[in-house]
Amino acid sequence: MTFTRHTLRRSAIAALALTALTFATRQHAAPDPAARFPTKPVRIVVPVAPGGSADKLTRTLAEKLAVLWGQSVVVENVAGASGTIGAAKVAKAAPDGYTLLQQGEGITLNSILFRDLPYDTNKSFTPVIKAVVSPQILVVHPGTGIKSLHDYIARAKAQPESISLGLPGNGGIAHVAHEILSQETGAKVNYIPYPGGGPATVDVLAGHTNATLITLAAVTEYVRAGRLRALAVTTSYRSPALPDVPTVAEAGKLPGFSVESWQGYFAPAGTPPDIVAKINRDIQAVLKTPEVRAQLEAQGFKVAGGSPADLATSLQSEHPRYAQAIKAAGLSLR
């Protein structure tokens, strides 16, 4: 075969075209790091003891995310110091999306209550999603003889500190909510802090403490079974999970009383935005499945969702209110 200059030229052009096509194909097929995420197990740090509402929520999501991602999702309980030990652990983790922090309004409360933290609340974390919102609920052991919020307030005023109230975390949202109640009614109780909702619930079930104010989802099953008596929820609305339980505003004749807690997820600061966005989308996808939504709503949660920016805005808006309540109560943690 005789190669002319024209033939060689056409061959060269064809070769260049093939090379360009191959390169473009490879570029198009090159996997986006965010699209491939995760390629190894993901760890979610829950900064309270097992058994409480935060733990239940996270384990529900972890199970479904593991199926969606095809990777293990490990829930690690790191309790202590009102959640700051677990938060500090995540703050120091690699910002790659493989270590997440479960937190709620406690992340704001701790920034107000603690003089020195092992992390900078405003700079150490990247908001991912507000997953759910929920009332706090005041429950008592049936053996106390307290049958209503009116009874509870009356006893706490007539016999100050005679009621022992287990707190799922010193300085947490339950503590702040009860302080607001105390400021408005004059009721005084004996606060007993626990490292989480699970241990606090166990002791009131056993009668070692008289009451607890806790996220509704942590005790719904015990109220339904009659093992705990529910007095009121802290939100402005009743919970569909326990529709017969009145609000504090209703039962205590305290118009405008409202405290709503939430649970969400954070990543270490510096985590790539596309990774944060993917985790947000995938958690929302799990929350929207009928099975998970029904399961969470039956426990007393209300699915929230929204973008990372929505969570950041929520953090900014709640800080002034809680700071005012904490200052009025004279609360501080070292």
Short mmCIF file of C-alpha atoms in Angstrom, two decimals:
data_model
loop_
_atom_site.label_atom_id
_atom_site.label_comp_id
_atom_site.label_asym_id
_atom_site.label_seq_id
_atom_site.Cartn_x
_atom_site.Cartn_y
_atom_site.Cartn_z
CA MET A 1 0.00 0.00 0.00
CA THR A 2 1.36 3.39 -1.00
CA PHE A 3 0.94 6.25 1.51
CA THR A 4 0.57 9.67 -0.05
CA ARG A 5 0.94 12.93 1.81
CA HIS A 6 -2.85 13.29 1.65
CA THR A 7 -3.39 9.82 3.18
CA LEU A 8 -0.94 10.52 6.02
CA ARG A 9 -2.62 13.81 6.70
CA ARG A 10 -6.04 12.19 6.95
CA SER A 11 -4.64 9.51 9.26
CA ALA A 12 -3.11 12.12 11.53
CA ILE A 13 -6.36 14.05 11.70
CA ALA A 14 -8.29 10.86 12.48
CA ALA A 15 -5.82 9.94 15.20
CA LEU A 16 -6.11 13.37 16.77
CA ALA A 17 -9.89 13.17 16.63
CA LEU A 18 -9.84 9.73 18.26
CA THR A 19 -7.53 10.98 21.01
CA ALA A 20 -9.77 13.97 21.66
CA LEU A 21 -12.85 11.76 21.73
CA THR A 22 -11.22 9.31 24.13
CA PHE A 23 -10.13 12.14 26.43
CA ALA A 24 -13.59 13.70 26.39
CA THR A 25 -15.20 10.35 27.10
CA ARG A 26 -12.89 9.74 30.02
CA GLN A 27 -13.53 13.24 31.35
CA HIS A 28 -17.27 12.72 31.06
CA ALA A 29 -17.05 9.33 32.73
CA ALA A 30 -14.70 10.51 35.49
CA PRO A 31 -16.67 10.12 38.70
CA ASP A 32 -17.50 13.25 40.66
CA PRO A 33 -16.16 12.84 44.25
CA ALA A 34 -19.50 13.98 45.68
CA ALA A 35 -21.44 11.58 43.46
CA ARG A 36 -19.26 8.70 44.64
CA PHE A 37 -19.55 9.64 48.32
CA PRO A 38 -19.27 7.65 50.50
CA THR A 39 -16.64 5.09 49.53
CA LYS A 40 -16.02 3.94 53.12
CA PRO A 41 -17.93 3.78 56.43
CA VAL A 42 -19.42 6.99 57.82
CA ARG A 43 -19.42 7.76 61.55
CA ILE A 44 -22.13 9.82 63.27
CA VAL A 45 -21.20 11.03 66.76
CA VAL A 46 -24.17 11.35 69.12
CA PRO A 47 -22.95 13.40 72.12
CA VAL A 48 -25.32 11.83 74.68
CA ALA A 49 -25.83 8.40 76.22
CA PRO A 50 -27.72 5.69 74.27
CA GLY A 51 -31.49 5.37 74.59
CA GLY A 52 -32.65 8.96 74.28
CA SER A 53 -34.48 10.64 71.42
CA ALA A 54 -31.31 11.83 69.65
CA ASP A 55 -29.92 8.32 69.73
CA LYS A 56 -33.17 6.77 68.45
CA LEU A 57 -33.41 9.27 65.60
CA THR A 58 -29.81 8.81 64.52
CA ARG A 59 -29.97 5.02 64.58
CA THR A 60 -33.13 5.12 62.45
CA LEU A 61 -31.43 7.33 59.87
CA ALA A 62 -28.15 5.42 60.01
CA GLU A 63 -29.87 2.15 59.13
CA LYS A 64 -31.51 3.64 56.05
CA LEU A 65 -28.47 5.65 54.95
CA ALA A 66 -26.35 2.49 55.09
CA VAL A 67 -28.69 0.89 52.57
CA LEU A 68 -28.78 4.00 50.36
CA TRP A 69 -25.00 4.46 50.42
CA GLY A 70 -23.95 0.82 50.39
CA GLN A 71 -21.61 1.60 53.29
CA SER A 72 -21.74 1.08 57.04
CA VAL A 73 -22.98 4.05 59.05
CA VAL A 74 -21.67 3.75 62.59
CA VAL A 75 -23.39 5.53 65.48
CA GLU A 76 -20.92 6.45 68.21
CA ASN A 77 -22.24 7.72 71.56
CA VAL A 78 -19.77 10.13 73.18
CA ALA A 79 -21.52 11.50 76.27
CA GLY A 80 -20.26 14.05 78.76
CA ALA A 81 -20.01 17.75 79.56
CA SER A 82 -23.44 18.56 78.09
CA GLY A 83 -22.46 17.22 74.68
CA THR A 84 -19.25 19.23 74.31
CA ILE A 85 -16.93 16.20 74.42
CA GLY A 86 -18.61 14.62 71.40
CA ALA A 87 -18.75 17.95 69.59
CA ALA A 88 -15.03 18.54 70.20
CA LYS A 89 -14.26 15.13 68.72
CA VAL A 90 -16.05 16.02 65.49
CA ALA A 91 -14.51 19.49 65.37
CA LYS A 92 -11.08 17.84 65.21
CA ALA A 93 -12.08 15.24 62.59
CA ALA A 94 -11.03 15.39 58.94
CA PRO A 95 -13.40 17.65 56.94
CA ASP A 96 -14.31 15.01 54.39
CA GLY A 97 -17.90 14.11 55.29
CA TYR A 98 -17.01 10.81 56.92
CA THR A 99 -17.52 12.10 60.46
CA LEU A 100 -20.78 13.85 61.33
CA LEU A 101 -22.17 15.33 64.54
CA GLN A 102 -25.73 14.95 65.75
CA GLN A 103 -26.75 18.10 67.58
CA GLY A 104 -29.75 20.23 68.32
CA GLU A 105 -30.28 23.53 70.08
CA GLY A 106 -27.64 22.33 72.57
CA ILE A 107 -24.96 23.58 70.21
CA THR A 108 -26.32 27.11 70.76
CA LEU A 109 -26.96 26.67 74.48
CA ASN A 110 -23.42 25.44 75.14
CA SER A 111 -21.96 28.47 73.38
CA ILE A 112 -23.86 30.63 75.89
CA LEU A 113 -23.40 28.51 79.02
CA PHE A 114 -19.71 27.58 78.80
CA ARG A 115 -17.02 30.17 79.30
CA ASP A 116 -14.43 28.11 77.47
CA LEU A 117 -15.12 25.42 74.88
CA PRO A 118 -12.58 23.15 73.15
CA TYR A 119 -13.90 24.44 69.82
CA ASP A 120 -15.33 27.60 68.28
CA THR A 121 -19.07 27.05 67.84
CA ASN A 122 -19.28 29.56 64.99
CA LYS A 123 -16.21 28.35 63.11
CA SER A 124 -15.72 24.64 63.86
CA PHE A 125 -18.83 23.18 62.21
CA THR A 126 -20.66 23.25 58.90
CA PRO A 127 -24.47 22.96 59.17
CA VAL A 128 -25.87 20.06 57.14
CA ILE A 129 -29.57 19.72 57.97
CA LYS A 130 -32.23 20.26 60.60
CA ALA A 131 -33.81 16.82 60.51
CA VAL A 132 -36.73 16.99 62.95
CA VAL A 133 -38.45 19.22 65.49
CA SER A 134 -40.24 18.05 68.64
CA PRO A 135 -41.89 19.27 71.82
CA GLN A 136 -40.32 18.78 75.19
CA ILE A 137 -42.73 16.96 77.50
CA LEU A 138 -43.05 17.07 81.27
CA VAL A 139 -43.75 13.62 82.72
CA VAL A 140 -43.97 12.28 86.26
CA HIS A 141 -43.96 8.86 87.87
CA PRO A 142 -47.60 7.86 88.61
CA GLY A 143 -46.62 7.20 92.21
CA THR A 144 -46.09 10.91 92.85
CA GLY A 145 -49.82 11.53 92.91
CA ILE A 146 -49.32 14.51 90.61
CA LYS A 147 -52.05 14.39 87.99
CA SER A 148 -51.79 17.71 86.18
CA LEU A 149 -49.48 20.62 85.49
CA HIS A 150 -51.54 22.61 88.00
CA ASP A 151 -50.75 20.01 90.69
CA TYR A 152 -47.08 20.05 89.73
CA ILE A 153 -46.72 23.83 89.94
CA ALA A 154 -48.72 24.01 93.18
CA ARG A 155 -46.49 21.44 94.90
CA ALA A 156 -43.29 22.98 93.56
CA LYS A 157 -44.37 26.37 94.97
CA ALA A 158 -45.70 25.13 98.31
CA GLN A 159 -42.76 22.74 98.89
CA PRO A 160 -39.78 24.17 96.99
CA GLU A 161 -37.34 21.55 95.65
CA SER A 162 -39.50 18.68 96.95
CA ILE A 163 -39.90 17.43 93.36
CA SER A 164 -36.79 15.80 91.92
CA LEU A 165 -36.53 16.50 88.19
CA GLY A 166 -34.11 14.46 86.10
CA LEU A 167 -32.54 16.57 83.36
CA PRO A 168 -31.25 14.92 80.15
CA GLY A 169 -28.16 17.11 80.22
CA ASN A 170 -27.20 20.00 82.49
CA GLY A 171 -27.96 23.27 80.73
CA GLY A 172 -29.82 21.57 77.88
CA ILE A 173 -33.07 22.67 76.30
CA ALA A 174 -35.10 20.88 79.00
CA HIS A 175 -33.23 22.79 81.68
CA VAL A 176 -33.77 26.11 79.92
CA ALA A 177 -37.45 25.33 79.22
CA HIS A 178 -38.08 24.50 82.88
CA GLU A 179 -36.26 27.65 83.98
CA ILE A 180 -38.59 29.67 81.78
CA LEU A 181 -41.53 27.84 83.42
CA SER A 182 -40.08 28.57 86.87
CA GLN A 183 -39.59 32.24 86.04
CA GLU A 184 -43.22 32.54 84.96
CA THR A 185 -44.79 30.53 87.83
CA GLY A 186 -42.41 30.56 90.80
CA ALA A 187 -42.18 26.74 90.80
CA LYS A 188 -38.87 25.45 92.21
CA VAL A 189 -37.67 21.86 91.80
CA ASN A 190 -34.53 19.87 92.61
CA TYR A 191 -32.63 19.49 89.33
CA ILE A 192 -30.68 16.25 88.85
CA PRO A 193 -28.56 16.22 85.66
CA TYR A 194 -27.95 13.05 83.62
CA PRO A 195 -25.66 12.38 80.63
CA GLY A 196 -28.66 11.91 78.35
CA GLY A 197 -32.35 11.20 78.02
CA GLY A 198 -31.97 7.42 78.35
CA PRO A 199 -30.57 7.39 81.91
CA ALA A 200 -32.92 10.19 83.00
CA THR A 201 -35.91 8.17 81.79
CA VAL A 202 -34.74 4.95 83.44
CA ASP A 203 -34.57 6.61 86.86
CA VAL A 204 -38.00 8.22 86.70
CA LEU A 205 -39.48 4.91 85.49
CA ALA A 206 -37.92 3.22 88.52
CA GLY A 207 -39.21 5.92 90.86
CA HIS A 208 -35.73 7.11 91.83
CA THR A 209 -36.70 10.59 90.59
CA ASN A 210 -40.15 12.12 90.43
CA ALA A 211 -40.16 13.66 86.98
CA THR A 212 -38.30 14.56 83.84
CA LEU A 213 -38.69 17.17 81.13
CA ILE A 214 -37.49 15.54 77.95
CA THR A 215 -37.93 15.34 74.18
CA LEU A 216 -41.33 13.77 73.59
CA ALA A 217 -39.98 11.02 71.33
CA ALA A 218 -37.90 9.62 74.20
CA VAL A 219 -40.91 8.71 76.36
CA THR A 220 -43.90 8.34 74.03
CA GLU A 221 -44.13 4.56 74.49
CA TYR A 222 -43.98 4.84 78.28
CA VAL A 223 -46.77 7.43 78.38
CA ARG A 224 -48.97 5.27 76.17
CA ALA A 225 -48.30 2.26 78.41
CA GLY A 226 -49.20 4.24 81.55
CA ARG A 227 -45.75 3.89 83.07
CA LEU A 228 -45.30 7.67 83.01
CA ARG A 229 -47.94 10.38 83.36
CA ALA A 230 -47.68 13.24 80.87
CA LEU A 231 -48.55 16.69 82.19
CA ALA A 232 -47.86 19.03 79.28
CA VAL A 233 -45.82 19.68 76.14
CA THR A 234 -43.74 22.83 75.77
CA THR A 235 -44.70 23.77 72.22
CA SER A 236 -47.55 26.05 71.18
CA TYR A 237 -49.21 23.02 69.56
CA ARG A 238 -50.19 19.57 70.81
CA SER A 239 -48.33 16.60 69.41
CA PRO A 240 -50.27 14.24 67.11
CA ALA A 241 -48.35 11.40 68.81
CA LEU A 242 -50.03 12.23 72.15
CA PRO A 243 -52.99 14.45 71.22
CA ASP A 244 -54.61 14.33 74.68
CA VAL A 245 -51.61 15.94 76.37
CA PRO A 246 -52.18 19.71 76.71
CA THR A 247 -49.62 22.41 76.08
CA VAL A 248 -47.98 24.29 78.95
CA ALA A 249 -49.78 27.40 77.70
CA GLU A 250 -53.13 25.59 78.04
CA ALA A 251 -52.58 23.62 81.23
CA GLY A 252 -50.62 26.29 83.07
CA LYS A 253 -52.64 29.23 81.77
CA LEU A 254 -49.43 30.75 80.41
CA PRO A 255 -50.31 32.35 77.05
CA GLY A 256 -47.39 32.52 74.65
CA PHE A 257 -45.29 29.86 76.37
CA SER A 258 -43.49 27.89 73.67
CA VAL A 259 -40.21 25.99 73.47
CA GLU A 260 -39.56 23.71 70.49
CA SER A 261 -36.48 21.49 70.33
CA TRP A 262 -34.84 20.12 67.21
CA GLN A 263 -32.27 17.58 66.10
CA GLY A 264 -29.92 18.01 63.18
CA TYR A 265 -26.52 17.16 61.76
CA PHE A 266 -23.23 18.98 61.29
CA ALA A 267 -19.91 18.27 59.56
CA PRO A 268 -16.49 19.62 60.49
CA ALA A 269 -15.75 23.08 59.11
CA GLY A 270 -14.08 22.93 55.72
CA THR A 271 -16.07 19.96 54.45
CA PRO A 272 -16.54 20.49 50.67
CA PRO A 273 -19.92 22.10 49.89
CA ASP A 274 -20.77 19.43 47.31
CA ILE A 275 -20.27 16.71 49.92
CA VAL A 276 -22.42 18.64 52.43
CA ALA A 277 -25.10 19.09 49.77
CA LYS A 278 -25.13 15.37 48.97
CA ILE A 279 -25.44 14.36 52.63
CA ASN A 280 -28.27 16.88 52.99
CA ARG A 281 -30.10 15.48 49.93
CA ASP A 282 -29.68 11.89 51.05
CA ILE A 283 -30.88 12.52 54.62
CA GLN A 284 -33.89 14.38 53.24
CA ALA A 285 -34.60 11.46 50.90
CA VAL A 286 -34.61 9.08 53.86
CA LEU A 287 -36.79 11.40 55.96
CA LYS A 288 -39.34 11.64 53.15
CA THR A 289 -39.86 7.90 52.80
CA PRO A 290 -43.33 6.97 54.11
CA GLU A 291 -41.88 4.29 56.41
CA VAL A 292 -39.40 6.57 58.16
CA ARG A 293 -41.75 9.55 58.32
CA ALA A 294 -44.48 7.42 59.92
CA GLN A 295 -42.01 5.88 62.36
CA LEU A 296 -40.66 9.27 63.48
CA GLU A 297 -44.08 10.90 63.71
CA ALA A 298 -45.37 8.01 65.82
CA GLN A 299 -42.52 8.71 68.24
CA GLY A 300 -43.42 12.39 68.42
CA PHE A 301 -40.99 13.94 65.94
CA LYS A 302 -42.05 16.23 63.12
CA VAL A 303 -39.89 16.01 60.00
CA ALA A 304 -38.22 19.35 59.23
CA GLY A 305 -35.63 19.20 56.44
CA GLY A 306 -34.40 22.22 54.51
CA SER A 307 -31.01 23.34 53.29
CA PRO A 308 -27.74 23.83 55.19
CA ALA A 309 -28.38 27.58 54.91
CA ASP A 310 -31.78 27.13 56.59
CA LEU A 311 -30.11 25.49 59.57
CA ALA A 312 -27.52 28.27 59.77
CA THR A 313 -30.31 30.87 59.84
CA SER A 314 -32.13 28.96 62.58
CA LEU A 315 -28.98 28.96 64.73
CA GLN A 316 -28.66 32.72 64.40
CA SER A 317 -32.29 33.42 65.25
CA GLU A 318 -32.53 31.25 68.39
CA HIS A 319 -29.38 32.54 70.08
CA PRO A 320 -30.78 35.86 71.45
CA ARG A 321 -33.87 34.25 73.01
CA TYR A 322 -31.96 31.51 74.80
CA ALA A 323 -29.26 33.92 75.90
CA GLN A 324 -31.91 36.09 77.54
CA ALA A 325 -33.55 33.14 79.35
CA ILE A 326 -30.20 31.80 80.55
CA LYS A 327 -29.13 35.21 81.84
CA ALA A 328 -32.41 35.64 83.72
CA ALA A 329 -31.99 32.20 85.31
CA GLY A 330 -28.37 32.87 86.25
CA LEU A 331 -27.21 29.66 84.59
CA SER A 332 -23.59 29.03 83.65
CA LEU A 333 -21.36 26.02 83.12
CA ARG A 334 -17.57 26.03 83.35
#
